[in-house]
Amino acid sequence: AKRCYGIVVLCHVFLAINCFDVNSYIPWSTCNALSPTMLPGMVVQKQLEALARDDIYSVFKFASPLNKAATGPWQRFGKMLRSPVYKVLVNHSRSEIMLTVHSKDDDNFRCLVRVWPSLVQDEKSDSWRRKDTATFKEFMWCLSRCRDENETFRDCYMVDQVIPS
């Protein structure tokens, strides 16, 4: 029984290490699958990590059905993220969740996120350059528990919208 327990522990350690390794071969679904037990702050963190990697498809997976209906397929969603309002999110160098608010019924969650761009636009030359002391931008992430009729994401926190501040 001890030997079997050790193998189970090693598997859990292996999965834990590989779930947080961007270059691992463990599939997205193993590490990032939505579940009712995933806390809303983790959903936001997973989206921020995907945005920093320019992994728009993974970002889109955390969008709520209403969000997906409003933005269209993930390719169109990607174009929206590259618009002037949201482009700082893609390939950002750093992000921080600053403030969180839960509703009394725990069905809704909001958080204020600061994002530091990896590149900034030089207004004089209209070119992009790296800036170590780039100013941050703030966004409000709005999530709710999904009440999906077909049970796919039932009771999972999903992102309804991201509002620039």
mmCIF file of C-alpha atoms in Angstrom:
data_model
loop_
_atom_site.group_PDB
_atom_site.id
_atom_site.type_symbol
_atom_site.label_atom_id
_atom_site.label_comp_id
_atom_site.label_asym_id
_atom_site.label_seq_id
_atom_site.Cartn_x
_atom_site.Cartn_y
_atom_site.Cartn_z
ATOM 1 C CA ALA A 1 0.000 0.000 0.000
ATOM 2 C CA LYS A 2 2.886 2.407 0.786
ATOM 3 C CA ARG A 3 4.463 1.818 -2.647
ATOM 4 C CA CYS A 4 1.172 2.542 -4.432
ATOM 5 C CA TYR A 5 0.677 5.701 -2.343
ATOM 6 C CA GLY A 6 4.164 6.888 -3.333
ATOM 7 C CA ILE A 7 3.363 6.482 -7.020
ATOM 8 C CA VAL A 8 0.162 8.488 -6.592
ATOM 9 C CA VAL A 9 2.077 11.263 -4.813
ATOM 10 C CA LEU A 10 4.734 11.308 -7.561
ATOM 11 C CA CYS A 11 2.018 11.583 -10.231
ATOM 12 C CA HIS A 12 0.436 14.510 -8.389
ATOM 13 C CA VAL A 13 3.816 16.240 -8.060
ATOM 14 C CA PHE A 14 4.533 15.635 -11.754
ATOM 15 C CA LEU A 15 1.162 17.075 -12.763
ATOM 16 C CA ALA A 16 1.556 20.062 -10.440
ATOM 17 C CA ILE A 17 4.978 20.916 -11.851
ATOM 18 C CA ASN A 18 3.909 20.472 -15.467
ATOM 19 C CA CYS A 19 0.638 22.345 -15.066
ATOM 20 C CA PHE A 20 2.549 25.493 -14.272
ATOM 21 C CA ASP A 21 5.291 24.982 -16.848
ATOM 22 C CA VAL A 22 4.388 26.881 -20.008
ATOM 23 C CA ASN A 23 6.569 24.603 -22.131
ATOM 24 C CA SER A 24 5.252 21.326 -20.754
ATOM 25 C CA TYR A 25 3.640 18.711 -22.937
ATOM 26 C CA ILE A 26 0.649 18.224 -20.643
ATOM 27 C CA PRO A 27 -2.425 19.322 -22.653
ATOM 28 C CA TRP A 28 -4.281 22.534 -21.870
ATOM 29 C CA SER A 29 -7.355 20.639 -20.712
ATOM 30 C CA THR A 30 -5.440 18.818 -17.959
ATOM 31 C CA CYS A 31 -4.131 21.963 -16.288
ATOM 32 C CA ASN A 32 -6.631 24.640 -17.176
ATOM 33 C CA ALA A 33 -9.969 22.887 -17.362
ATOM 34 C CA LEU A 34 -12.732 24.901 -15.804
ATOM 35 C CA SER A 35 -14.425 23.295 -12.848
ATOM 36 C CA PRO A 36 -16.812 24.530 -10.160
ATOM 37 C CA THR A 37 -13.952 24.291 -7.661
ATOM 38 C CA MET A 38 -11.695 26.724 -9.574
ATOM 39 C CA LEU A 39 -11.748 30.018 -7.698
ATOM 40 C CA PRO A 40 -12.526 33.163 -9.709
ATOM 41 C CA GLY A 41 -9.117 34.701 -8.970
ATOM 42 C CA MET A 42 -7.487 31.627 -10.529
ATOM 43 C CA VAL A 43 -9.647 32.041 -13.648
ATOM 44 C CA VAL A 44 -8.392 35.634 -13.966
ATOM 45 C CA GLN A 45 -4.810 34.509 -13.330
ATOM 46 C CA LYS A 46 -5.074 31.815 -16.021
ATOM 47 C CA GLN A 47 -6.374 34.405 -18.503
ATOM 48 C CA LEU A 48 -3.556 36.800 -17.612
ATOM 49 C CA GLU A 49 -0.955 34.051 -18.093
ATOM 50 C CA ALA A 50 -2.424 33.179 -21.495
ATOM 51 C CA LEU A 51 -2.525 36.863 -22.481
ATOM 52 C CA ALA A 52 1.145 37.263 -21.531
ATOM 53 C CA ARG A 53 1.952 34.325 -23.868
ATOM 54 C CA ASP A 54 -0.302 35.706 -26.636
ATOM 55 C CA ASP A 55 -2.379 32.517 -26.368
ATOM 56 C CA ILE A 56 -5.712 33.984 -27.431
ATOM 57 C CA TYR A 57 -7.377 30.594 -27.849
ATOM 58 C CA SER A 58 -6.786 29.757 -24.168
ATOM 59 C CA VAL A 59 -8.008 33.218 -23.103
ATOM 60 C CA PHE A 60 -11.195 32.617 -25.093
ATOM 61 C CA LYS A 61 -11.854 29.307 -23.304
ATOM 62 C CA PHE A 62 -12.462 31.204 -20.042
ATOM 63 C CA ALA A 63 -14.994 33.579 -21.624
ATOM 64 C CA SER A 64 -18.618 33.024 -20.627
ATOM 65 C CA PRO A 65 -21.176 31.888 -23.224
ATOM 66 C CA LEU A 66 -22.651 35.422 -23.263
ATOM 67 C CA ASN A 67 -19.190 36.921 -23.764
ATOM 68 C CA LYS A 68 -18.492 34.484 -26.621
ATOM 69 C CA ALA A 69 -21.838 35.306 -28.220
ATOM 70 C CA ALA A 70 -21.032 39.032 -28.090
ATOM 71 C CA THR A 71 -17.451 38.765 -29.373
ATOM 72 C CA GLY A 72 -17.896 36.015 -31.939
ATOM 73 C CA PRO A 73 -15.424 33.190 -32.651
ATOM 74 C CA TRP A 74 -11.997 33.170 -31.041
ATOM 75 C CA GLN A 75 -10.326 34.646 -34.137
ATOM 76 C CA ARG A 76 -12.575 37.728 -33.936
ATOM 77 C CA PHE A 77 -12.001 37.802 -30.168
ATOM 78 C CA GLY A 78 -8.255 37.950 -30.930
ATOM 79 C CA LYS A 79 -8.726 40.939 -33.232
ATOM 80 C CA MET A 80 -10.608 42.717 -30.434
ATOM 81 C CA LEU A 81 -7.725 42.038 -28.034
ATOM 82 C CA ARG A 82 -5.313 43.665 -30.485
ATOM 83 C CA SER A 83 -7.430 46.810 -30.728
ATOM 84 C CA PRO A 84 -6.016 50.000 -29.143
ATOM 85 C CA VAL A 85 -8.127 49.563 -25.999
ATOM 86 C CA TYR A 86 -6.902 46.051 -25.122
ATOM 87 C CA LYS A 87 -3.546 45.651 -26.919
ATOM 88 C CA VAL A 88 -1.579 46.311 -23.706
ATOM 89 C CA LEU A 89 -2.901 42.977 -22.385
ATOM 90 C CA VAL A 90 -1.313 40.890 -25.135
ATOM 91 C CA ASN A 91 2.321 40.003 -24.386
ATOM 92 C CA HIS A 92 2.304 42.140 -21.242
ATOM 93 C CA SER A 93 5.376 41.949 -19.028
ATOM 94 C CA ARG A 94 3.665 41.954 -15.636
ATOM 95 C CA SER A 95 0.195 41.908 -14.089
ATOM 96 C CA GLU A 96 -1.237 42.146 -10.593
ATOM 97 C CA ILE A 97 -4.695 41.593 -9.167
ATOM 98 C CA MET A 98 -5.135 44.659 -6.952
ATOM 99 C CA LEU A 99 -8.653 44.457 -5.533
ATOM 100 C CA THR A 100 -11.308 41.741 -5.438
ATOM 101 C CA VAL A 101 -15.037 41.896 -4.685
ATOM 102 C CA HIS A 102 -17.426 38.952 -4.290
ATOM 103 C CA SER A 103 -21.203 39.260 -4.354
ATOM 104 C CA LYS A 104 -23.076 38.156 -1.226
ATOM 105 C CA ASP A 105 -24.432 35.088 -3.012
ATOM 106 C CA ASP A 106 -20.917 34.304 -4.335
ATOM 107 C CA ASP A 107 -22.241 34.155 -7.917
ATOM 108 C CA ASN A 108 -20.399 37.262 -9.115
ATOM 109 C CA PHE A 109 -16.799 38.374 -8.801
ATOM 110 C CA ARG A 110 -14.954 41.493 -9.882
ATOM 111 C CA CYS A 111 -11.321 42.368 -9.643
ATOM 112 C CA LEU A 112 -9.143 45.303 -10.573
ATOM 113 C CA VAL A 113 -6.041 44.245 -12.500
ATOM 114 C CA ARG A 114 -2.953 46.319 -13.264
ATOM 115 C CA VAL A 115 -1.047 45.401 -16.393
ATOM 116 C CA TRP A 116 2.392 46.622 -17.433
ATOM 117 C CA PRO A 117 3.096 46.500 -21.171
ATOM 118 C CA SER A 118 6.230 44.874 -22.497
ATOM 119 C CA LEU A 119 6.409 47.461 -25.287
ATOM 120 C CA VAL A 120 5.290 51.085 -25.478
ATOM 121 C CA GLN A 121 4.650 53.266 -28.480
ATOM 122 C CA ASP A 122 6.997 56.191 -29.028
ATOM 123 C CA GLU A 123 4.693 59.089 -29.872
ATOM 124 C CA LYS A 124 7.381 60.951 -31.850
ATOM 125 C CA SER A 125 8.435 58.147 -34.169
ATOM 126 C CA ASP A 126 5.273 55.996 -33.936
ATOM 127 C CA SER A 127 7.488 52.962 -33.317
ATOM 128 C CA TRP A 128 7.387 50.379 -30.535
ATOM 129 C CA ARG A 129 10.165 50.047 -27.988
ATOM 130 C CA ARG A 130 10.842 48.345 -24.687
ATOM 131 C CA LYS A 131 10.420 50.587 -21.675
ATOM 132 C CA ASP A 132 11.472 49.410 -18.220
ATOM 133 C CA THR A 133 9.391 51.960 -16.365
ATOM 134 C CA ALA A 134 6.278 51.792 -18.553
ATOM 135 C CA THR A 135 3.169 53.014 -16.830
ATOM 136 C CA PHE A 136 0.516 50.449 -16.055
ATOM 137 C CA LYS A 137 -3.034 50.206 -17.348
ATOM 138 C CA GLU A 138 -5.957 49.040 -15.243
ATOM 139 C CA PHE A 139 -8.832 46.763 -16.199
ATOM 140 C CA MET A 140 -11.859 45.471 -14.318
ATOM 141 C CA TRP A 141 -12.473 41.736 -14.780
ATOM 142 C CA CYS A 142 -16.140 40.751 -14.296
ATOM 143 C CA LEU A 143 -16.958 37.090 -13.730
ATOM 144 C CA SER A 144 -20.074 35.153 -12.847
ATOM 145 C CA ARG A 145 -20.951 31.547 -12.166
ATOM 146 C CA CYS A 146 -22.140 30.015 -15.402
ATOM 147 C CA ARG A 147 -25.665 28.643 -15.383
ATOM 148 C CA ASP A 148 -25.152 26.653 -18.574
ATOM 149 C CA GLU A 149 -28.229 24.554 -19.351
ATOM 150 C CA ASN A 150 -26.256 21.668 -20.811
ATOM 151 C CA GLU A 151 -24.099 21.328 -17.670
ATOM 152 C CA THR A 152 -20.767 21.765 -19.518
ATOM 153 C CA PHE A 153 -19.644 24.690 -17.372
ATOM 154 C CA ARG A 154 -22.394 24.673 -14.760
ATOM 155 C CA ASP A 155 -21.328 26.578 -11.606
ATOM 156 C CA CYS A 156 -17.922 27.470 -13.067
ATOM 157 C CA TYR A 157 -16.716 31.051 -12.864
ATOM 158 C CA MET A 158 -16.331 32.467 -16.365
ATOM 159 C CA VAL A 159 -15.343 35.921 -17.623
ATOM 160 C CA ASP A 160 -18.307 38.043 -18.730
ATOM 161 C CA GLN A 161 -16.307 41.137 -19.629
ATOM 162 C CA VAL A 162 -13.073 43.028 -19.141
ATOM 163 C CA ILE A 163 -13.568 46.782 -18.793
ATOM 164 C CA PRO A 164 -10.687 49.227 -19.294
ATOM 165 C CA SER A 165 -10.385 51.821 -16.531
#
